[in-house]
mmCIF file with all atom_site columns, C-alpha atoms in Angstrom:
data_model
loop_
_atom_site.group_PDB
_atom_site.id
_atom_site.type_symbol
_atom_site.label_atom_id
_atom_site.label_alt_id
_atom_site.label_comp_id
_atom_site.label_asym_id
_atom_site.label_entity_id
_atom_site.label_seq_id
_atom_site.pdbx_PDB_ins_code
_atom_site.Cartn_x
_atom_site.Cartn_y
_atom_site.Cartn_z
_atom_site.occupancy
_atom_site.B_iso_or_equiv
_atom_site.pdbx_formal_charge
_atom_site.auth_seq_id
_atom_site.auth_comp_id
_atom_site.auth_asym_id
_atom_site.auth_atom_id
_atom_site.pdbx_PDB_model_num
ATOM 1   C CA . MET A 1 1   ? 0.056  0.090   0.239   1.00 0.00 ? 398 MET A CA 1
ATOM 2   C CA . ILE A 1 2   ? 1.155  3.274   -1.071  1.00 0.00 ? 399 ILE A CA 1
ATOM 3   C CA . TRP A 1 3   ? -0.195 6.501   0.570   1.00 0.00 ? 400 TRP A CA 1
ATOM 4   C CA . GLY A 1 4   ? -3.469 4.758   1.206   1.00 0.00 ? 401 GLY A CA 1
ATOM 5   C CA . GLY A 1 5   ? -4.082 2.799   -2.095  1.00 0.00 ? 402 GLY A CA 1
ATOM 6   C CA . PRO A 1 6   ? -2.318 0.183   -4.255  1.00 0.00 ? 403 PRO A CA 1
ATOM 7   C CA . LEU A 1 7   ? -0.928 2.639   -6.609  1.00 0.00 ? 404 LEU A CA 1
ATOM 8   C CA . PRO A 1 8   ? 0.403  6.445   -6.313  1.00 0.00 ? 405 PRO A CA 1
ATOM 9   C CA . SER A 1 9   ? -2.216 8.748   -6.947  1.00 0.00 ? 406 SER A CA 1
ATOM 10  C CA . TYR A 1 10  ? -0.157 10.256  -9.972  1.00 0.00 ? 407 TYR A CA 1
ATOM 11  C CA . TYR A 1 11  ? -1.014 6.682   -11.460 1.00 0.00 ? 408 TYR A CA 1
ATOM 12  C CA . LEU A 1 12  ? -4.714 7.065   -11.130 1.00 0.00 ? 409 LEU A CA 1
ATOM 13  C CA . GLN A 1 13  ? -5.137 10.579  -12.721 1.00 0.00 ? 410 GLN A CA 1
ATOM 14  C CA . LEU A 1 14  ? -6.724 9.649   -15.826 1.00 0.00 ? 411 LEU A CA 1
ATOM 15  C CA . ALA A 1 15  ? -7.071 12.256  -18.832 1.00 0.00 ? 412 ALA A CA 1
ATOM 16  C CA . SER A 1 16  ? -9.688 14.797  -17.990 1.00 0.00 ? 413 SER A CA 1
ATOM 17  C CA . GLY A 1 17  ? -9.682 16.536  -20.872 1.00 0.00 ? 414 GLY A CA 1
ATOM 18  C CA . VAL A 1 18  ? -7.783 19.379  -19.488 1.00 0.00 ? 415 VAL A CA 1
ATOM 19  C CA . THR A 1 19  ? -5.467 20.234  -22.236 1.00 0.00 ? 416 THR A CA 1
ATOM 20  C CA . ASP A 1 20  ? -5.705 19.616  -25.965 1.00 0.00 ? 417 ASP A CA 1
ATOM 21  C CA . SER A 1 21  ? -3.816 16.414  -25.643 1.00 0.00 ? 418 SER A CA 1
ATOM 22  C CA . THR A 1 22  ? -5.120 13.354  -27.374 1.00 0.00 ? 419 THR A CA 1
ATOM 23  C CA . PHE A 1 23  ? -4.246 9.415   -26.089 1.00 0.00 ? 420 PHE A CA 1
ATOM 24  C CA . GLN A 1 24  ? -2.772 9.337   -29.458 1.00 0.00 ? 421 GLN A CA 1
ATOM 25  C CA . ASP A 1 25  ? -0.814 12.430  -28.933 1.00 0.00 ? 422 ASP A CA 1
ATOM 26  C CA . ALA A 1 26  ? 0.389  10.704  -25.617 1.00 0.00 ? 423 ALA A CA 1
ATOM 27  C CA . LEU A 1 27  ? 1.296  7.245   -26.850 1.00 0.00 ? 424 LEU A CA 1
ATOM 28  C CA . LEU A 1 28  ? 3.575  8.996   -29.871 1.00 0.00 ? 425 LEU A CA 1
ATOM 29  C CA . GLY A 1 29  ? 4.752  11.432  -27.352 1.00 0.00 ? 426 GLY A CA 1
ATOM 30  C CA . ASN A 1 30  ? 5.977  9.467   -24.768 1.00 0.00 ? 427 ASN A CA 1
ATOM 31  C CA . LEU A 1 31  ? 8.211  7.703   -27.257 1.00 0.00 ? 428 LEU A CA 1
ATOM 32  C CA . ILE A 1 32  ? 9.000  10.242  -29.855 1.00 0.00 ? 429 ILE A CA 1
ATOM 33  C CA . SER A 1 33  ? 8.707  13.558  -28.609 1.00 0.00 ? 430 SER A CA 1
ATOM 34  C CA . PRO A 1 34  ? 11.265 16.245  -28.734 1.00 0.00 ? 431 PRO A CA 1
ATOM 35  C CA . ALA A 1 35  ? 10.671 17.131  -25.327 1.00 0.00 ? 432 ALA A CA 1
ATOM 36  C CA . ARG A 1 36  ? 9.691  13.829  -23.598 1.00 0.00 ? 433 ARG A CA 1
ATOM 37  C CA . GLY A 1 37  ? 10.353 10.696  -26.168 1.00 0.00 ? 434 GLY A CA 1
ATOM 38  C CA . LEU A 1 38  ? 12.079 7.987   -24.670 1.00 0.00 ? 435 LEU A CA 1
ATOM 39  C CA . PHE A 1 39  ? 13.401 6.907   -27.907 1.00 0.00 ? 436 PHE A CA 1
ATOM 40  C CA . LEU A 1 40  ? 14.855 10.885  -28.437 1.00 0.00 ? 437 LEU A CA 1
ATOM 41  C CA . PHE A 1 41  ? 16.210 11.160  -24.840 1.00 0.00 ? 438 PHE A CA 1
ATOM 42  C CA . SER A 1 42  ? 17.686 7.461   -25.105 1.00 0.00 ? 439 SER A CA 1
ATOM 43  C CA . PRO A 1 43  ? 17.824 6.429   -28.751 1.00 0.00 ? 440 PRO A CA 1
ATOM 44  C CA . VAL A 1 44  ? 20.202 3.266   -28.061 1.00 0.00 ? 441 VAL A CA 1
ATOM 45  C CA . LEU A 1 45  ? 16.708 1.822   -26.114 1.00 0.00 ? 442 LEU A CA 1
ATOM 46  C CA . ILE A 1 46  ? 15.525 1.306   -29.659 1.00 0.00 ? 443 ILE A CA 1
ATOM 47  C CA . PHE A 1 47  ? 17.543 -1.895  -30.047 1.00 0.00 ? 444 PHE A CA 1
ATOM 48  C CA . ALA A 1 48  ? 15.585 -3.590  -27.368 1.00 0.00 ? 445 ALA A CA 1
ATOM 49  C CA . ILE A 1 49  ? 12.880 -4.174  -30.099 1.00 0.00 ? 446 ILE A CA 1
ATOM 50  C CA . GLY A 1 50  ? 15.066 -6.201  -31.774 1.00 0.00 ? 447 GLY A CA 1
ATOM 51  C CA . GLY A 1 51  ? 15.871 -7.670  -28.401 1.00 0.00 ? 448 GLY A CA 1
ATOM 52  C CA . PHE A 1 52  ? 12.372 -8.538  -27.766 1.00 0.00 ? 449 PHE A CA 1
ATOM 53  C CA . ILE A 1 53  ? 12.138 -10.442 -31.422 1.00 0.00 ? 450 ILE A CA 1
ATOM 54  C CA . LEU A 1 54  ? 15.299 -12.236 -30.640 1.00 0.00 ? 451 LEU A CA 1
ATOM 55  C CA . ALA A 1 55  ? 13.828 -13.378 -27.048 1.00 0.00 ? 452 ALA A CA 1
ATOM 56  C CA . MET A 1 56  ? 10.713 -14.538 -28.563 1.00 0.00 ? 453 MET A CA 1
ATOM 57  C CA . ARG A 1 57  ? 12.682 -16.708 -31.073 1.00 0.00 ? 454 ARG A CA 1
ATOM 58  C CA . ALA A 1 58  ? 14.556 -18.456 -28.106 1.00 0.00 ? 455 ALA A CA 1
ATOM 59  C CA . SER A 1 59  ? 13.028 -21.643 -27.163 1.00 0.00 ? 456 SER A CA 1
ATOM 60  C CA . ASP A 1 60  ? 13.527 -20.848 -23.489 1.00 0.00 ? 457 ASP A CA 1
ATOM 61  C CA . TRP A 1 61  ? 11.727 -18.509 -21.175 1.00 0.00 ? 458 TRP A CA 1
ATOM 62  C CA . LYS A 1 62  ? 9.171  -17.235 -24.056 1.00 0.00 ? 459 LYS A CA 1
ATOM 63  C CA . GLY A 1 63  ? 6.469  -16.756 -21.255 1.00 0.00 ? 460 GLY A CA 1
ATOM 64  C CA . LEU A 1 64  ? 8.976  -14.564 -19.167 1.00 0.00 ? 461 LEU A CA 1
ATOM 65  C CA . HIS A 1 65  ? 10.108 -12.696 -22.077 1.00 0.00 ? 462 HIS A CA 1
ATOM 66  C CA . LEU A 1 66  ? 5.969  -11.940 -23.181 1.00 0.00 ? 463 LEU A CA 1
ATOM 67  C CA . THR A 1 67  ? 5.480  -10.901 -19.798 1.00 0.00 ? 464 THR A CA 1
ATOM 68  C CA . PHE A 1 68  ? 8.039  -8.409  -19.864 1.00 0.00 ? 465 PHE A CA 1
ATOM 69  C CA . GLY A 1 69  ? 6.955  -7.277  -23.205 1.00 0.00 ? 466 GLY A CA 1
ATOM 70  C CA . LEU A 1 70  ? 3.368  -6.925  -21.963 1.00 0.00 ? 467 LEU A CA 1
ATOM 71  C CA . ILE A 1 71  ? 4.665  -4.898  -18.848 1.00 0.00 ? 468 ILE A CA 1
ATOM 72  C CA . ILE A 1 72  ? 6.410  -2.158  -21.040 1.00 0.00 ? 469 ILE A CA 1
ATOM 73  C CA . VAL A 1 73  ? 3.166  -2.037  -23.167 1.00 0.00 ? 470 VAL A CA 1
ATOM 74  C CA . LEU A 1 74  ? 0.785  -1.997  -20.400 1.00 0.00 ? 471 LEU A CA 1
ATOM 75  C CA . HIS A 1 75  ? 2.832  0.602   -18.801 1.00 0.00 ? 472 HIS A CA 1
ATOM 76  C CA . TRP A 1 76  ? 2.969  2.855   -21.797 1.00 0.00 ? 473 TRP A CA 1
ATOM 77  C CA . ILE A 1 77  ? -0.677 2.800   -22.552 1.00 0.00 ? 474 ILE A CA 1
ATOM 78  C CA . ALA A 1 78  ? -1.363 3.629   -18.527 1.00 0.00 ? 475 ALA A CA 1
ATOM 79  C CA . VAL A 1 79  ? 0.993  6.396   -18.343 1.00 0.00 ? 476 VAL A CA 1
ATOM 80  C CA . SER A 1 80  ? -0.448 7.660   -22.022 1.00 0.00 ? 477 SER A CA 1
ATOM 81  C CA . HIS A 1 81  ? -3.801 7.988   -20.260 1.00 0.00 ? 478 HIS A CA 1
ATOM 82  C CA . LEU A 1 82  ? -2.352 10.291  -17.208 1.00 0.00 ? 479 LEU A CA 1
ATOM 83  C CA . GLN A 1 83  ? -2.946 14.093  -17.344 1.00 0.00 ? 480 GLN A CA 1
ATOM 84  C CA . PRO A 1 84  ? -0.631 15.616  -18.202 1.00 0.00 ? 481 PRO A CA 1
ATOM 85  C CA . TRP A 1 85  ? 1.000  12.634  -19.887 1.00 0.00 ? 482 TRP A CA 1
ATOM 86  C CA . TRP A 1 86  ? 4.260  14.693  -20.216 1.00 0.00 ? 483 TRP A CA 1
ATOM 87  C CA . GLY A 1 87  ? 4.919  14.511  -16.175 1.00 0.00 ? 484 GLY A CA 1
ATOM 88  C CA . GLY A 1 88  ? 4.703  18.413  -15.487 1.00 0.00 ? 485 GLY A CA 1
ATOM 89  C CA . TYR A 1 89  ? 8.193  20.047  -15.133 1.00 0.00 ? 486 TYR A CA 1
ATOM 90  C CA . SER A 1 90  ? 10.592 16.863  -15.690 1.00 0.00 ? 487 SER A CA 1
ATOM 91  C CA . PHE A 1 91  ? 13.451 16.223  -18.125 1.00 0.00 ? 488 PHE A CA 1
ATOM 92  C CA . GLY A 1 92  ? 12.738 13.838  -20.652 1.00 0.00 ? 489 GLY A CA 1
ATOM 93  C CA . PRO A 1 93  ? 10.712 10.474  -20.539 1.00 0.00 ? 490 PRO A CA 1
ATOM 94  C CA . ARG A 1 94  ? 10.757 10.751  -16.671 1.00 0.00 ? 491 ARG A CA 1
ATOM 95  C CA . ILE A 1 95  ? 6.957  9.085   -16.779 1.00 0.00 ? 492 ILE A CA 1
ATOM 96  C CA . MET A 1 96  ? 8.355  5.930   -18.687 1.00 0.00 ? 493 MET A CA 1
ATOM 97  C CA . SER A 1 97  ? 11.442 5.388   -16.259 1.00 0.00 ? 494 SER A CA 1
ATOM 98  C CA . ASP A 1 98  ? 9.575  2.587   -14.306 1.00 0.00 ? 495 ASP A CA 1
ATOM 99  C CA . VAL A 1 99  ? 10.201 0.209   -17.264 1.00 0.00 ? 496 VAL A CA 1
ATOM 100 C CA . LEU A 1 100 ? 13.784 0.962   -18.112 1.00 0.00 ? 497 LEU A CA 1
ATOM 101 C CA . PRO A 1 101 ? 14.890 -2.450  -16.140 1.00 0.00 ? 498 PRO A CA 1
ATOM 102 C CA . PHE A 1 102 ? 12.158 -4.417  -18.847 1.00 0.00 ? 499 PHE A CA 1
ATOM 103 C CA . ILE A 1 103 ? 13.930 -2.453  -21.686 1.00 0.00 ? 500 ILE A CA 1
ATOM 104 C CA . CYS A 1 104 ? 17.073 -3.001  -20.747 1.00 0.00 ? 501 CYS A CA 1
ATOM 105 C CA . TYR A 1 105 ? 16.486 -6.754  -20.492 1.00 0.00 ? 502 TYR A CA 1
ATOM 106 C CA . PHE A 1 106 ? 15.623 -6.923  -24.063 1.00 0.00 ? 503 PHE A CA 1
ATOM 107 C CA . LEU A 1 107 ? 18.532 -4.578  -24.805 1.00 0.00 ? 504 LEU A CA 1
ATOM 108 C CA . ALA A 1 108 ? 20.922 -7.246  -23.623 1.00 0.00 ? 505 ALA A CA 1
ATOM 109 C CA . PHE A 1 109 ? 19.664 -10.032 -26.171 1.00 0.00 ? 506 PHE A CA 1
ATOM 110 C CA . THR A 1 110 ? 20.651 -7.766  -28.940 1.00 0.00 ? 507 THR A CA 1
ATOM 111 C CA . LEU A 1 111 ? 24.037 -7.172  -27.231 1.00 0.00 ? 508 LEU A CA 1
ATOM 112 C CA . GLN A 1 112 ? 24.412 -10.837 -26.877 1.00 0.00 ? 509 GLN A CA 1
ATOM 113 C CA . TRP A 1 113 ? 23.487 -11.507 -30.369 1.00 0.00 ? 510 TRP A CA 1
ATOM 114 C CA . CYS A 1 114 ? 25.969 -9.173  -31.540 1.00 0.00 ? 511 CYS A CA 1
ATOM 115 C CA . LEU A 1 115 ? 28.852 -10.734 -29.166 1.00 0.00 ? 512 LEU A CA 1
ATOM 116 C CA . SER A 1 116 ? 28.101 -14.123 -30.105 1.00 0.00 ? 513 SER A CA 1
ATOM 117 C CA . ALA A 1 117 ? 29.966 -14.263 -33.568 1.00 0.00 ? 514 ALA A CA 1
ATOM 118 C CA . SER A 1 118 ? 31.870 -12.049 -35.925 1.00 0.00 ? 515 SER A CA 1
ATOM 119 C CA . SER A 1 119 ? 30.218 -11.042 -39.174 1.00 0.00 ? 516 SER A CA 1
ATOM 120 C CA . TRP A 1 120 ? 30.373 -7.463  -40.403 1.00 0.00 ? 517 TRP A CA 1
ATOM 121 C CA . GLN A 1 121 ? 26.219 -6.993  -39.793 1.00 0.00 ? 518 GLN A CA 1
ATOM 122 C CA . ARG A 1 122 ? 26.831 -7.698  -35.924 1.00 0.00 ? 519 ARG A CA 1
ATOM 123 C CA . ARG A 1 123 ? 30.035 -5.395  -35.634 1.00 0.00 ? 520 ARG A CA 1
ATOM 124 C CA . ALA A 1 124 ? 28.261 -2.718  -37.112 1.00 0.00 ? 521 ALA A CA 1
ATOM 125 C CA . THR A 1 125 ? 25.233 -3.474  -34.932 1.00 0.00 ? 522 THR A CA 1
ATOM 126 C CA . ALA A 1 126 ? 27.314 -3.188  -32.199 1.00 0.00 ? 523 ALA A CA 1
ATOM 127 C CA . ALA A 1 127 ? 29.018 0.232   -33.340 1.00 0.00 ? 524 ALA A CA 1
ATOM 128 C CA . CYS A 1 128 ? 25.727 1.405   -33.665 1.00 0.00 ? 525 CYS A CA 1
ATOM 129 C CA . ILE A 1 129 ? 24.382 0.469   -29.972 1.00 0.00 ? 526 ILE A CA 1
ATOM 130 C CA . ALA A 1 130 ? 27.708 2.119   -28.630 1.00 0.00 ? 527 ALA A CA 1
ATOM 131 C CA . GLY A 1 131 ? 27.093 5.134   -30.696 1.00 0.00 ? 528 GLY A CA 1
ATOM 132 C CA . PHE A 1 132 ? 23.690 5.437   -29.893 1.00 0.00 ? 529 PHE A CA 1
ATOM 133 C CA . ALA A 1 133 ? 24.454 4.696   -26.207 1.00 0.00 ? 530 ALA A CA 1
ATOM 134 C CA . VAL A 1 134 ? 27.217 7.564   -26.086 1.00 0.00 ? 531 VAL A CA 1
ATOM 135 C CA . VAL A 1 135 ? 24.411 9.911   -27.393 1.00 0.00 ? 532 VAL A CA 1
ATOM 136 C CA . SER A 1 136 ? 21.988 8.830   -24.975 1.00 0.00 ? 533 SER A CA 1
ATOM 137 C CA . MET A 1 137 ? 24.724 9.470   -21.920 1.00 0.00 ? 534 MET A CA 1
ATOM 138 C CA . PHE A 1 138 ? 25.221 12.812  -23.389 1.00 0.00 ? 535 PHE A CA 1
ATOM 139 C CA . ILE A 1 139 ? 21.316 13.857  -23.810 1.00 0.00 ? 536 ILE A CA 1
ATOM 140 C CA . HIS A 1 140 ? 20.818 12.655  -20.246 1.00 0.00 ? 537 HIS A CA 1
ATOM 141 C CA . ALA A 1 141 ? 24.032 14.639  -18.923 1.00 0.00 ? 538 ALA A CA 1
ATOM 142 C CA . GLN A 1 142 ? 22.476 17.874  -20.115 1.00 0.00 ? 539 GLN A CA 1
ATOM 143 C CA . GLY A 1 143 ? 19.621 17.341  -18.153 1.00 0.00 ? 540 GLY A CA 1
ATOM 144 C CA . ALA A 1 144 ? 21.796 16.253  -14.774 1.00 0.00 ? 541 ALA A CA 1
ATOM 145 C CA . LEU A 1 145 ? 24.464 18.729  -15.269 1.00 0.00 ? 542 LEU A CA 1
ATOM 146 C CA . ARG A 1 146 ? 22.827 21.974  -16.484 1.00 0.00 ? 543 ARG A CA 1
ATOM 147 C CA . TRP A 1 147 ? 20.033 24.194  -15.371 1.00 0.00 ? 544 TRP A CA 1
ATOM 148 C CA . ALA A 1 148 ? 18.921 25.743  -18.613 1.00 0.00 ? 545 ALA A CA 1
ATOM 149 C CA . PRO A 1 149 ? 17.626 22.194  -19.912 1.00 0.00 ? 546 PRO A CA 1
ATOM 150 C CA . ASN A 1 150 ? 15.360 22.028  -16.662 1.00 0.00 ? 547 ASN A CA 1
ATOM 151 C CA . ALA A 1 151 ? 14.269 25.637  -16.873 1.00 0.00 ? 548 ALA A CA 1
ATOM 152 C CA . TRP A 1 152 ? 13.003 25.051  -20.156 1.00 0.00 ? 549 TRP A CA 1
ATOM 153 C CA . ASN A 1 153 ? 9.749  23.827  -18.729 1.00 0.00 ? 550 ASN A CA 1
ATOM 154 C CA . ALA A 1 154 ? 8.962  27.136  -17.618 1.00 0.00 ? 551 ALA A CA 1
ATOM 155 C CA . SER A 1 155 ? 10.566 29.049  -20.100 1.00 0.00 ? 552 SER A CA 1
ATOM 156 C CA . PRO A 1 156 ? 9.220  30.959  -22.356 1.00 0.00 ? 553 PRO A CA 1
ATOM 157 C CA . VAL A 1 157 ? 6.153  29.875  -20.959 1.00 0.00 ? 554 VAL A CA 1
ATOM 158 C CA . SER A 1 158 ? 4.781  26.831  -18.616 1.00 0.00 ? 555 SER A CA 1
ATOM 159 C CA . ILE A 1 159 ? 4.849  23.429  -20.490 1.00 0.00 ? 556 ILE A CA 1
ATOM 160 C CA . ASP A 1 160 ? 1.561  23.047  -18.597 1.00 0.00 ? 557 ASP A CA 1
ATOM 161 C CA . SER A 1 161 ? -0.190 25.997  -19.756 1.00 0.00 ? 558 SER A CA 1
ATOM 162 C CA . GLN A 1 162 ? 1.502  25.279  -23.415 1.00 0.00 ? 559 GLN A CA 1
ATOM 163 C CA . PRO A 1 163 ? 1.906  21.525  -24.178 1.00 0.00 ? 560 PRO A CA 1
ATOM 164 C CA . ALA A 1 164 ? 2.227  22.123  -28.292 1.00 0.00 ? 561 ALA A CA 1
ATOM 165 C CA . ARG A 1 165 ? 5.927  22.948  -27.057 1.00 0.00 ? 562 ARG A CA 1
ATOM 166 C CA . LEU A 1 166 ? 6.490  19.275  -26.645 1.00 0.00 ? 563 LEU A CA 1
ATOM 167 C CA . TRP A 1 167 ? 6.404  19.050  -30.423 1.00 0.00 ? 564 TRP A CA 1
ATOM 168 C CA . ASP A 1 168 ? 8.638  21.772  -30.784 1.00 0.00 ? 565 ASP A CA 1
ATOM 169 C CA . TRP A 1 169 ? 11.697 20.645  -32.969 1.00 0.00 ? 566 TRP A CA 1
ATOM 170 C CA . ASN A 1 170 ? 13.101 23.927  -32.915 1.00 0.00 ? 567 ASN A CA 1
ATOM 171 C CA . ASP A 1 171 ? 13.647 24.173  -29.024 1.00 0.00 ? 568 ASP A CA 1
ATOM 172 C CA . LEU A 1 172 ? 14.807 20.844  -27.863 1.00 0.00 ? 569 LEU A CA 1
ATOM 173 C CA . GLN A 1 173 ? 14.745 20.556  -24.018 1.00 0.00 ? 570 GLN A CA 1
ATOM 174 C CA . PHE A 1 174 ? 17.934 18.859  -23.719 1.00 0.00 ? 571 PHE A CA 1
ATOM 175 C CA . ALA A 1 175 ? 19.685 21.387  -26.002 1.00 0.00 ? 572 ALA A CA 1
ATOM 176 C CA . ARG A 1 176 ? 18.598 24.306  -23.845 1.00 0.00 ? 573 ARG A CA 1
ATOM 177 C CA . ARG A 1 177 ? 21.264 26.989  -23.559 1.00 0.00 ? 574 ARG A CA 1
#
């Protein structure tokens, strides 16, 4: 029990039409929004999709793999119903952070595939993963080490009063100076 209920209150706030955002906006936004998108802030996690496919091809533990994949999808759907779906004043895909261990689980299958044999495709994939990992760390370092990306939420206008800013590719939160 957390604060008198089985879930924290922020999981129980369903969209109430307070903003112009739709459920489809939230689904896409939680993955690719320039201000909150999981795959924009952590592009290395894209390789977890291939890892899920590799895991499902394996003969062992399919039930576990399917359960972990289902957890990711159900969490994504649940947080996309929240209002505000972008998590208010935050940096990046904070609202998707609860499923990162499951996503990294599938990323490990892609890494294992890369290391299991030496072919140019696997070496190229490993190099892409390493490059995307460096980009991911650089992006998250901006939020951890600099104030301007966090001030992005309030400037020039509050993200909560103008959520259209979540889709502004000319004003990326992590690139704010």
